[in-house]
Short mmCIF file of C-alpha atoms in Angstrom, two decimals:
data_model
loop_
_atom_site.label_atom_id
_atom_site.label_comp_id
_atom_site.label_asym_id
_atom_site.label_seq_id
_atom_site.Cartn_x
_atom_site.Cartn_y
_atom_site.Cartn_z
CA MET P 1 112.54 109.14 105.29
CA THR P 2 113.38 108.06 109.00
CA LEU P 3 116.38 106.61 110.15
CA GLU P 4 114.69 103.59 111.37
CA VAL P 5 113.29 103.28 107.43
CA MET P 6 116.87 103.81 106.29
CA GLU P 7 118.48 101.36 108.60
CA SER P 8 115.85 98.67 107.90
CA LYS P 9 116.45 98.87 104.09
CA PHE P 10 120.28 98.43 104.42
CA TRP P 11 119.87 95.50 107.18
CA ALA P 12 117.19 93.80 104.34
CA ILE P 13 120.03 93.87 101.76
CA ALA P 14 120.38 89.94 101.22
CA THR P 15 123.48 89.65 99.01
CA GLN P 16 127.03 89.37 100.24
CA ASP P 17 128.32 90.49 97.00
CA ILE P 18 128.05 94.45 97.96
CA GLU P 19 128.34 96.82 101.04
CA CYS P 20 126.40 99.72 101.49
CA TYR P 21 127.03 102.91 103.65
CA VAL P 22 125.74 106.52 104.31
CA ILE P 23 128.87 108.58 105.46
CA ASP P 24 128.83 112.23 106.29
CA ASN P 25 130.89 115.13 104.70
CA ASN P 26 133.93 114.09 107.26
CA GLY P 27 134.04 110.24 106.25
CA PHE P 28 132.17 108.86 109.28
CA VAL P 29 129.91 106.17 108.89
CA LEU P 30 126.26 106.88 109.81
CA ILE P 31 124.51 103.88 108.65
CA SER P 32 126.13 100.54 107.42
CA LYS P 33 124.58 97.04 106.77
CA ASN P 34 127.21 95.95 109.34
CA TYR P 35 125.84 98.17 112.75
CA ASN P 36 129.01 97.64 114.24
CA ASN P 37 130.71 100.04 111.47
CA ALA P 38 128.69 102.80 112.43
CA GLY P 39 130.41 105.71 113.93
CA ARG P 40 133.66 104.75 112.56
CA PHE P 41 135.71 106.61 110.21
CA PHE P 42 135.30 105.03 106.70
CA GLY P 43 139.34 104.93 105.91
CA GLU P 44 139.81 102.47 108.77
CA ILE P 45 136.90 100.25 107.34
CA ASP P 46 138.10 100.10 103.57
CA GLY P 47 141.05 102.01 102.72
CA SER P 48 141.18 101.75 99.12
CA VAL P 49 137.66 102.84 98.57
CA MET P 50 138.66 106.17 100.84
CA THR P 51 142.34 106.74 99.18
CA THR P 52 139.89 106.94 95.99
CA LEU P 53 137.41 109.29 96.90
CA ILE P 54 140.52 111.39 98.24
CA ARG P 55 142.16 111.30 94.63
CA MET P 56 138.74 112.03 93.31
CA GLY P 57 138.62 115.25 95.37
CA MET P 58 135.48 114.19 97.15
CA PHE P 59 137.23 114.21 100.53
CA LYS P 60 140.62 116.05 101.40
CA ARG P 61 143.11 114.68 103.58
CA VAL P 62 143.98 116.92 106.83
CA SER P 63 147.22 116.06 108.59
CA LEU P 64 148.08 118.33 111.53
CA PHE P 65 151.30 118.54 113.29
CA ASP P 66 152.09 119.68 116.91
CA TYR P 67 155.22 121.61 116.54
CA GLN P 68 155.77 122.35 120.14
CA ALA P 69 159.25 122.89 121.66
CA MET P 70 160.75 121.62 118.31
CA CYS P 71 163.43 122.72 116.15
CA LYS P 72 163.92 121.09 112.83
CA MET P 73 166.92 121.32 110.68
CA ASN P 74 167.07 120.57 107.31
CA SER P 75 169.85 117.84 106.02
CA HIS P 76 171.00 117.26 102.36
CA PHE P 77 172.27 114.07 101.14
CA VAL P 78 173.86 113.97 97.42
CA SER P 79 173.34 110.60 95.45
CA SER P 80 173.79 109.54 92.13
CA ALA P 81 171.94 106.32 92.41
CA ARG P 82 168.27 108.24 91.66
CA PRO P 83 169.16 109.39 88.00
CA LEU P 84 170.18 105.87 87.14
CA LEU P 85 167.11 104.28 88.58
CA SER P 86 164.59 106.67 87.31
CA PRO P 87 163.40 104.84 84.11
CA PHE P 88 162.20 102.05 86.38
CA TYR P 89 160.43 104.36 88.50
CA GLY P 90 158.73 105.70 85.55
CA LEU P 91 157.73 102.11 84.66
CA ALA P 92 156.52 101.29 87.96
CA SER P 93 154.40 104.09 88.34
CA VAL P 94 152.68 103.44 84.81
CA LEU P 95 152.30 99.76 85.85
CA LYS P 96 150.52 100.83 89.35
CA TRP P 97 148.32 103.32 87.64
CA PHE P 98 147.14 100.85 85.03
CA LEU P 99 146.61 98.06 87.34
CA SER P 100 144.81 100.22 89.95
CA ASN P 101 141.94 101.22 87.66
CA PHE P 102 140.96 97.15 87.67
CA LEU P 103 140.81 96.69 91.42
CA LEU P 104 137.65 97.72 92.99
CA MET P 105 134.32 99.02 92.02
CA PHE P 106 131.99 101.14 94.29
CA VAL P 107 129.36 103.60 93.22
CA VAL P 108 128.59 107.06 95.13
CA GLN P 109 125.98 109.73 95.30
CA GLN P 110 125.02 112.59 97.43
CA ILE P 111 121.98 112.37 99.25
CA PRO P 112 119.78 115.44 97.92
CA GLU P 113 119.58 118.20 100.30
CA SER P 114 122.03 117.04 102.37
CA ASN P 115 125.94 116.70 103.57
CA LEU P 116 125.61 112.74 103.25
CA LEU P 117 126.63 110.36 100.70
CA MET P 118 125.39 106.78 99.77
CA LEU P 119 128.43 104.48 99.11
CA VAL P 120 127.64 100.85 97.50
CA VAL P 121 131.12 98.95 97.56
CA GLN P 122 131.81 95.76 95.66
CA ALA P 123 132.35 93.49 98.71
CA ASP P 124 134.41 90.35 97.64
CA CYS P 125 137.42 92.20 96.58
CA ASP P 126 140.09 93.02 99.29
CA CYS P 127 142.52 95.39 98.20
CA SER P 128 143.97 95.96 101.77
CA ARG P 129 147.51 95.14 100.77
CA GLN P 130 147.91 97.99 98.13
CA TYR P 131 145.79 100.28 99.97
CA PRO P 132 146.20 100.14 103.80
CA ARG P 133 143.57 101.49 106.17
CA ILE P 134 143.46 105.20 106.72
CA THR P 135 143.61 105.36 110.70
CA MET P 136 142.80 108.34 113.10
CA GLU P 137 145.35 107.38 115.44
CA PRO P 138 148.15 110.07 116.37
CA LYS P 139 151.75 108.89 114.65
CA GLU P 140 154.54 110.34 116.21
CA VAL P 141 157.42 112.09 114.21
CA LYS P 142 160.99 111.90 115.53
CA TYR P 143 163.48 114.58 114.15
CA ILE P 144 166.95 113.82 114.68
CA LEU P 145 168.84 116.97 115.64
#
């Protein structure tokens, strides 16, 4: 199947309820119904689905740090507030887990004999408040010495 045939099938999808993507093994979009998404990192398009794919083990989060000319010092703080709040943290994590199972539906399938994934996502659910977009932008980490 050629690229032109696959693109024509994606662009012919009439329903607005789903978004279809072909992504590579690094998480970059190769083909999308919205052709402006091609070449972008999928985590920037839909952070909730990318976070779920990372949790499922389909992708791995890689963090790179530049430690040039940096000396890190460990500081220890003692506080008794954490043990007092521990039941609330447990309850909050159980509620978050329970509610996260009902947020967004998607289907992922590996394309045979390739390193590509076919991803179909429910388009009418905006989960960006709970799961922010995963950007590729560098972040500066400041250490106070």
